[in-house]
Coordinates of C-alpha atoms and ligand atoms in Angstrom, one line a residue:
M1467 CA 8.0 -21.3 33.2
T1468 CA 8.4 -18.5 30.5
K1469 CA 5.7 -16.0 30.3
R1470 CA 3.4 -16.8 26.8
F1471 CA 3.5 -13.7 24.6
V1472 CA 0.7 -12.8 22.1
Y1473 CA 1.2 -10.2 19.7
A1474 CA -2.2 -9.1 18.6
D1475 CA -1.2 -5.7 16.6
N1476 CA 0.0 -7.0 12.9
A1477 CA -1.8 -3.9 12.0
A1478 CA 1.0 -1.5 13.4
T1479 CA 3.6 -3.8 12.3
T1480 CA 4.9 -7.4 11.8
Q1481 CA 7.9 -9.7 13.1
V1482 CA 10.5 -10.1 10.0
S1483 CA 9.9 -13.8 9.3
D1484 CA 12.6 -16.6 9.2
E1485 CA 12.4 -16.9 5.4
V1486 CA 12.7 -12.9 4.8
L1487 CA 15.6 -12.8 7.3
E1488 CA 17.4 -15.7 5.9
A1489 CA 17.0 -14.0 2.4
M1490 CA 18.4 -10.7 3.4
L1491 CA 21.3 -11.8 5.5
P1492 CA 23.5 -12.5 2.4
W1493 CA 23.2 -8.9 1.4
L1494 CA 23.7 -7.4 4.8
K1495 CA 27.2 -9.6 5.0
E1496 CA 29.5 -10.6 1.7
G1497 CA 27.1 -9.2 -1.0
Y1498 CA 27.4 -5.3 0.2
G1499 CA 28.1 -4.1 -3.4
N1500 CA 26.6 -0.8 -4.6
P1501 CA 24.5 -2.0 -7.0
S1502 CA 25.2 0.9 -9.6
S1503 CA 28.9 -0.5 -9.7
I1504 CA 30.0 -1.9 -12.7
Y1505 CA 31.8 -4.9 -11.3
E1506 CA 30.9 -8.4 -10.3
K1507 CA 30.3 -7.3 -6.6
G1508 CA 27.9 -4.7 -7.6
R1509 CA 26.0 -6.6 -10.4
Q1510 CA 25.4 -9.1 -8.0
A1511 CA 23.7 -6.6 -5.8
G1512 CA 22.0 -5.0 -8.7
H1513 CA 20.4 -8.6 -9.9
A1514 CA 19.0 -9.2 -6.4
I1515 CA 17.0 -6.2 -6.7
E1516 CA 15.8 -6.7 -10.1
D1517 CA 15.0 -10.3 -8.8
A1518 CA 12.9 -8.7 -5.9
R1519 CA 11.2 -6.5 -8.3
K1520 CA 10.1 -9.2 -10.5
K1521 CA 8.4 -11.2 -7.5
M1522 CA 6.8 -7.6 -6.5
A1523 CA 5.4 -7.3 -10.4
E1524 CA 4.1 -10.8 -10.2
A1525 CA 2.4 -10.7 -7.0
L1526 CA 0.7 -7.6 -8.2
G1527 CA -0.2 -8.7 -11.5
A1528 CA 2.5 -5.6 -13.1
Q1529 CA 5.4 -5.3 -15.2
P1530 CA 8.5 -5.3 -13.4
Q1531 CA 9.3 -1.8 -15.0
E1532 CA 6.3 -0.5 -13.1
I1533 CA 7.6 -1.0 -9.6
Y1534 CA 9.5 1.7 -7.8
F1535 CA 11.1 0.5 -4.5
T1536 CA 10.8 3.4 -2.0
G1537 CA 12.2 3.8 1.5
C1538 CA 8.6 3.2 3.1
G1539 CA 5.1 3.0 2.6
S1540 CA 4.8 6.6 3.4
E1541 CA 7.4 7.7 0.9
A1542 CA 5.2 6.2 -1.9
D1543 CA 1.8 7.9 -0.7
N1544 CA 3.8 11.0 -0.9
W1545 CA 5.3 10.5 -4.1
A1546 CA 1.9 9.5 -5.6
L1547 CA -0.1 12.4 -4.2
K1548 CA 2.5 15.2 -4.8
G1549 CA 3.9 14.0 -7.8
V1550 CA 0.8 13.6 -9.7
M1551 CA -0.7 17.0 -8.4
H1552 CA 2.3 18.8 -9.3
K1553 CA 2.6 17.5 -12.8
L1554 CA -1.1 18.2 -13.0
A1555 CA -1.2 21.6 -11.7
S1556 CA 0.0 23.0 -15.3
K1557 CA -2.9 21.7 -16.9
G1558 CA -5.3 23.5 -14.6
K1559 CA -6.2 19.9 -12.6
K1560 CA -6.2 21.2 -8.7
H1561 CA -8.6 18.8 -7.5
L1562 CA -7.8 15.7 -5.3
I1563 CA -10.3 13.3 -4.1
T1564 CA -10.0 11.1 -1.4
T1565 CA -11.5 10.1 2.0
V1566 CA -12.0 11.2 5.6
F1567 CA -10.2 8.0 7.1
E1568 CA -6.8 7.6 5.2
H1569 CA -3.7 6.9 6.8
H1570 CA -1.8 10.3 8.1
A1571 CA 0.7 9.5 5.0
I1572 CA -2.4 10.6 2.8
L1573 CA -3.9 13.0 5.0
H1574 CA -1.1 14.7 5.9
T1575 CA 0.1 15.2 2.7
C1576 CA -3.4 16.4 1.4
A1577 CA -2.9 19.3 4.3
F1578 CA 0.4 20.0 2.4
L1579 CA -1.0 20.1 -0.9
E1580 CA -4.1 22.3 0.4
K1581 CA -1.5 25.0 1.7
E1582 CA -0.1 25.0 -1.8
G1583 CA -3.6 25.8 -3.1
F1584 CA -4.7 22.5 -4.2
E1585 CA -8.6 21.4 -3.4
I1586 CA -9.3 18.4 -1.7
T1587 CA -12.7 16.5 -1.3
Y1588 CA -12.7 14.1 1.5
L1589 CA -15.6 11.5 1.0
P1590 CA -17.3 10.3 4.3
V1591 CA -17.1 6.6 4.8
G1592 CA -20.2 6.4 7.4
P1593 CA -20.9 3.8 10.0
L1594 CA -20.1 0.6 7.5
G1595 CA -16.6 2.6 7.0
L1596 CA -17.1 2.0 3.0
V1597 CA -17.1 4.9 0.5
T1598 CA -19.2 4.0 -2.6
P1599 CA -18.4 4.2 -6.2
E1600 CA -21.3 6.5 -6.5
Q1601 CA -19.7 8.8 -4.0
V1602 CA -16.5 8.8 -6.1
A1603 CA -18.4 9.4 -9.5
Q1604 CA -20.4 12.1 -8.0
A1605 CA -17.6 13.9 -6.7
I1606 CA -15.3 14.1 -9.7
R1607 CA -15.2 17.6 -11.4
P1608 CA -13.5 18.7 -14.7
D1609 CA -10.5 19.7 -12.9
T1610 CA -10.0 16.4 -11.0
G1611 CA -6.4 15.0 -11.3
L1612 CA -6.5 12.1 -9.0
V1613 CA -8.4 10.0 -6.8
S1614 CA -6.6 8.5 -3.9
I1615 CA -8.6 5.6 -1.6
M1616 CA -7.3 3.2 0.9
Y1617 CA -7.6 -0.7 -0.5
A1618 CA -8.1 -1.6 3.0
N1619 CA -8.4 0.9 6.4
N1620 CA -5.4 0.5 8.9
E1621 CA -7.8 0.9 11.6
I1622 CA -10.9 -1.2 11.2
G1623 CA -10.2 -3.1 8.4
T1624 CA -12.8 -2.7 6.3
I1625 CA -11.9 -2.9 2.3
Q1626 CA -13.1 -0.6 -0.2
P1627 CA -14.5 -1.1 -3.7
I1628 CA -11.5 -0.7 -5.4
P1629 CA -11.9 -2.1 -9.0
E1630 CA -15.3 -0.5 -9.3
I1631 CA -13.9 2.8 -8.3
G1632 CA -10.9 2.3 -10.8
K1633 CA -13.2 1.7 -13.5
I1634 CA -15.1 4.9 -12.9
C1635 CA -11.8 6.9 -13.0
R1636 CA -10.7 5.4 -16.0
E1637 CA -13.8 6.1 -17.6
R1638 CA -13.7 9.8 -16.7
G1639 CA -10.1 10.0 -17.3
V1640 CA -8.7 10.8 -14.1
L1641 CA -5.5 8.7 -12.1
F1642 CA -6.4 6.5 -9.5
H1643 CA -4.3 5.8 -6.5
T1644 CA -4.5 3.3 -3.7
D1645 CA -2.9 3.1 -0.6
A1646 CA -2.6 -0.7 -0.6
V1647 CA -0.5 -1.1 2.7
Q1648 CA -3.1 -2.9 4.5
A1649 CA -4.4 -4.8 1.8
V1650 CA -1.3 -6.5 0.3
G1651 CA -1.1 -10.1 1.0
N1652 CA -4.5 -10.3 2.7
V1653 CA -6.9 -9.4 -0.4
P1654 CA -5.8 -10.9 -4.0
I1655 CA -4.5 -7.7 -6.0
N1656 CA -4.1 -7.5 -10.1
V1657 CA -3.6 -3.8 -10.7
V1658 CA -4.6 -4.9 -14.2
E1659 CA -8.1 -6.2 -13.5
Q1660 CA -8.5 -4.1 -11.1
N1661 CA -8.2 -0.6 -12.7
I1662 CA -5.3 0.8 -10.4
D1663 CA -3.2 3.3 -11.9
M1664 CA -0.7 3.6 -8.8
L1665 CA -0.5 1.5 -5.2
S1666 CA 1.4 2.1 -2.3
M1667 CA 3.0 -0.9 -0.3
S1668 CA 5.3 -1.4 2.6
G1669 CA 7.6 -3.6 3.7
H1670 CA 7.2 -4.0 7.7
K1671 CA 3.4 -4.7 7.7
I1672 CA 3.8 -8.0 5.5
H1673 CA 6.8 -9.5 7.6
A1674 CA 9.4 -7.6 5.9
P1675 CA 11.7 -5.0 7.6
K1676 CA 10.7 -1.1 8.5
G1677 CA 11.9 1.1 6.3
V1678 CA 11.2 -0.1 2.7
G1679 CA 8.2 0.3 0.5
A1680 CA 7.3 0.5 -3.1
L1681 CA 5.1 2.4 -5.5
Y1682 CA 3.7 0.5 -8.4
M1683 CA 3.0 3.3 -11.1
K1684 CA 1.4 2.5 -14.4
K1685 CA 3.5 2.6 -17.8
G1686 CA 3.4 6.1 -19.0
I1687 CA 2.9 7.9 -16.0
V1688 CA 5.4 10.3 -15.7
I1689 CA 5.7 12.4 -12.3
P1690 CA 8.1 14.6 -10.9
N1691 CA 10.8 13.0 -8.5
L1692 CA 10.2 13.1 -4.5
I1693 CA 14.1 12.6 -4.0
D1694 CA 16.8 13.9 -6.8
G1695 CA 20.0 12.7 -6.9
G1696 CA 21.9 9.7 -8.7
E1697 CA 20.0 7.2 -11.6
Q1698 CA 18.5 4.6 -9.3
E1699 CA 15.4 3.3 -9.9
R1700 CA 15.9 4.3 -13.6
G1701 CA 16.2 7.9 -12.4
R1702 CA 13.2 8.3 -10.6
R1703 CA 14.4 7.6 -6.9
A1704 CA 17.3 8.6 -6.0
G1705 CA 19.6 7.0 -3.2
T1706 CA 21.8 3.8 -3.0
E1707 CA 19.4 1.2 -2.6
N1708 CA 18.7 -0.7 0.7
V1709 CA 19.7 -4.0 -1.3
A1710 CA 18.9 -6.7 1.6
S1711 CA 15.6 -4.5 2.8
I1712 CA 14.5 -4.8 -0.9
V1713 CA 15.3 -8.5 -1.3
G1714 CA 13.4 -8.8 2.0
L1715 CA 10.6 -7.3 0.6
G1716 CA 10.4 -9.4 -2.4
R1717 CA 10.5 -12.5 -0.4
A1718 CA 7.6 -11.2 2.0
I1719 CA 5.4 -10.5 -1.0
E1720 CA 5.9 -13.8 -2.8
L1721 CA 5.2 -15.5 0.3
A1722 CA 2.5 -13.5 1.5
C1723 CA 0.6 -13.8 -2.0
A1724 CA 1.1 -17.6 -2.4
D1725 CA -2.1 -18.6 -1.2
I1726 CA -4.3 -15.9 0.0
P1727 CA -7.5 -17.8 -0.6
G1728 CA -6.2 -20.6 1.6
K1729 CA -5.4 -18.1 4.3
I1730 CA -8.8 -16.1 4.0
A1731 CA -10.4 -19.6 4.2
K1732 CA -8.5 -20.6 7.3
V1733 CA -8.3 -16.8 9.3
T1734 CA -12.0 -15.6 8.4
P1735 CA -13.8 -18.5 11.0
M1736 CA -11.3 -17.2 13.5
R1737 CA -11.9 -13.8 13.2
D1738 CA -15.5 -13.9 13.4
R1739 CA -15.6 -16.3 16.6
I1740 CA -13.7 -13.3 18.0
I1741 CA -16.4 -11.0 16.6
D1742 CA -19.0 -12.9 18.2
A1743 CA -17.7 -13.2 21.6
L1744 CA -16.9 -9.5 21.9
S1745 CA -20.0 -8.5 20.4
D1746 CA -21.7 -10.4 23.4
I1747 CA -20.1 -8.0 25.9
P1748 CA -22.9 -5.6 26.9
M1749 CA -22.3 -2.0 24.9
C1750 CA -19.8 -3.2 22.6
R1751 CA -20.5 -3.6 19.0
L1752 CA -18.2 -4.1 15.7
N1753 CA -16.8 -1.1 14.1
G1754 CA -17.6 -0.8 10.0
D1755 CA -19.1 -3.7 7.8
R1756 CA -19.2 -7.1 9.0
N1757 CA -18.0 -8.9 5.9
R1758 CA -16.1 -6.4 3.8
R1759 CA -13.1 -6.3 6.2
L1760 CA -9.8 -7.9 6.4
M1761 CA -9.7 -11.4 7.7
G1762 CA -7.5 -10.6 10.6
K1763 CA -8.9 -7.4 12.0
Q1764 CA -11.9 -7.3 14.3
Y1765 CA -12.2 -3.9 16.3
V1766 CA -15.0 -3.6 18.6
F1767 CA -15.5 -0.6 20.4
C1768 CA -17.7 0.0 23.4
L1769 CA -20.4 3.1 23.3
Ligands
LIG2755 C1 1.8 1.6 7.7 C2 0.5 2.4 6.8 C3 1.1 3.3 5.9 C4 2.8 4.1 6.3 O1 3.9 2.9 5.7 P1 5.2 3.3 6.5 O2 6.3 1.9 5.8 O3 5.1 3.1 8.0 O4 6.1 4.4 6.0 C5 0.6 3.7 5.2 N1 -0.6 3.6 4.7 C6 -0.9 2.5 5.5 C7 -2.6 2.4 5.5 C8 -0.7 1.9 6.5 O5 -1.0 1.0 7.1

């Protein structure tokens, strides 16, 4: 008898799905052309990347030319924060607002920026694991250049009031970035309706491979490159494209966003059953808000 294995850590990473793998394989074999090459084999790879970009844009309510593929979610976070702050420093904007419970890709980037002389405000999230739009409004100063608040937390799964925070940032003329690595495919996202200027995402949290991600950057935002070199990604992110993984990412986001309300309706009752069962254990309690949380996360800890 084979042992049954249950993998319950999809917040850390996910398995590449059969559909994603199938979409990728041709680009690891006969479709090996360099997308920058002008002959047929190269152009085919280039078209495959543009097709993935369209799928990504569609899933987020963005324009294809607002999507930049990166090497991972961490790179997208680094690029957004360092890029915006370095750009705005010359305009005297040296203040960034974030939260205490961001992923290390944000927190360690903030620590780096602090060493460079930037000022960071880390908003507390309280026992519910939520920041409020009012907290953000109160923290904005005349020299604030960027607000970066994660869409959904990677440890406790709480979902932040992103559209409301985005609205405040827009009214105050401050750029708004969100690390949506955990939210993409689990929460309906539309960058236009939700007032998002920049958004990071990653492949391996949505059944695409590790080592590919993307940054959505609203049209008109121009920041320094993080990686200089060739003219890939319209001259803004150098490095010969990871064609197969980008194709996989396009397929993965298409699948993940196909029916989010249906998934939420199906998975939420299962999540709640687990929460209820675990809450019956003496000294156990749920960490973070009971309802504003990802459908598939139910962290409980013992006091
Ligand atoms: C996983 C994760 C990242 C990092 O993405 P990588 O592709 O692994 O670099 C960033 N932010 C959050 C919230 C994550 O969960």
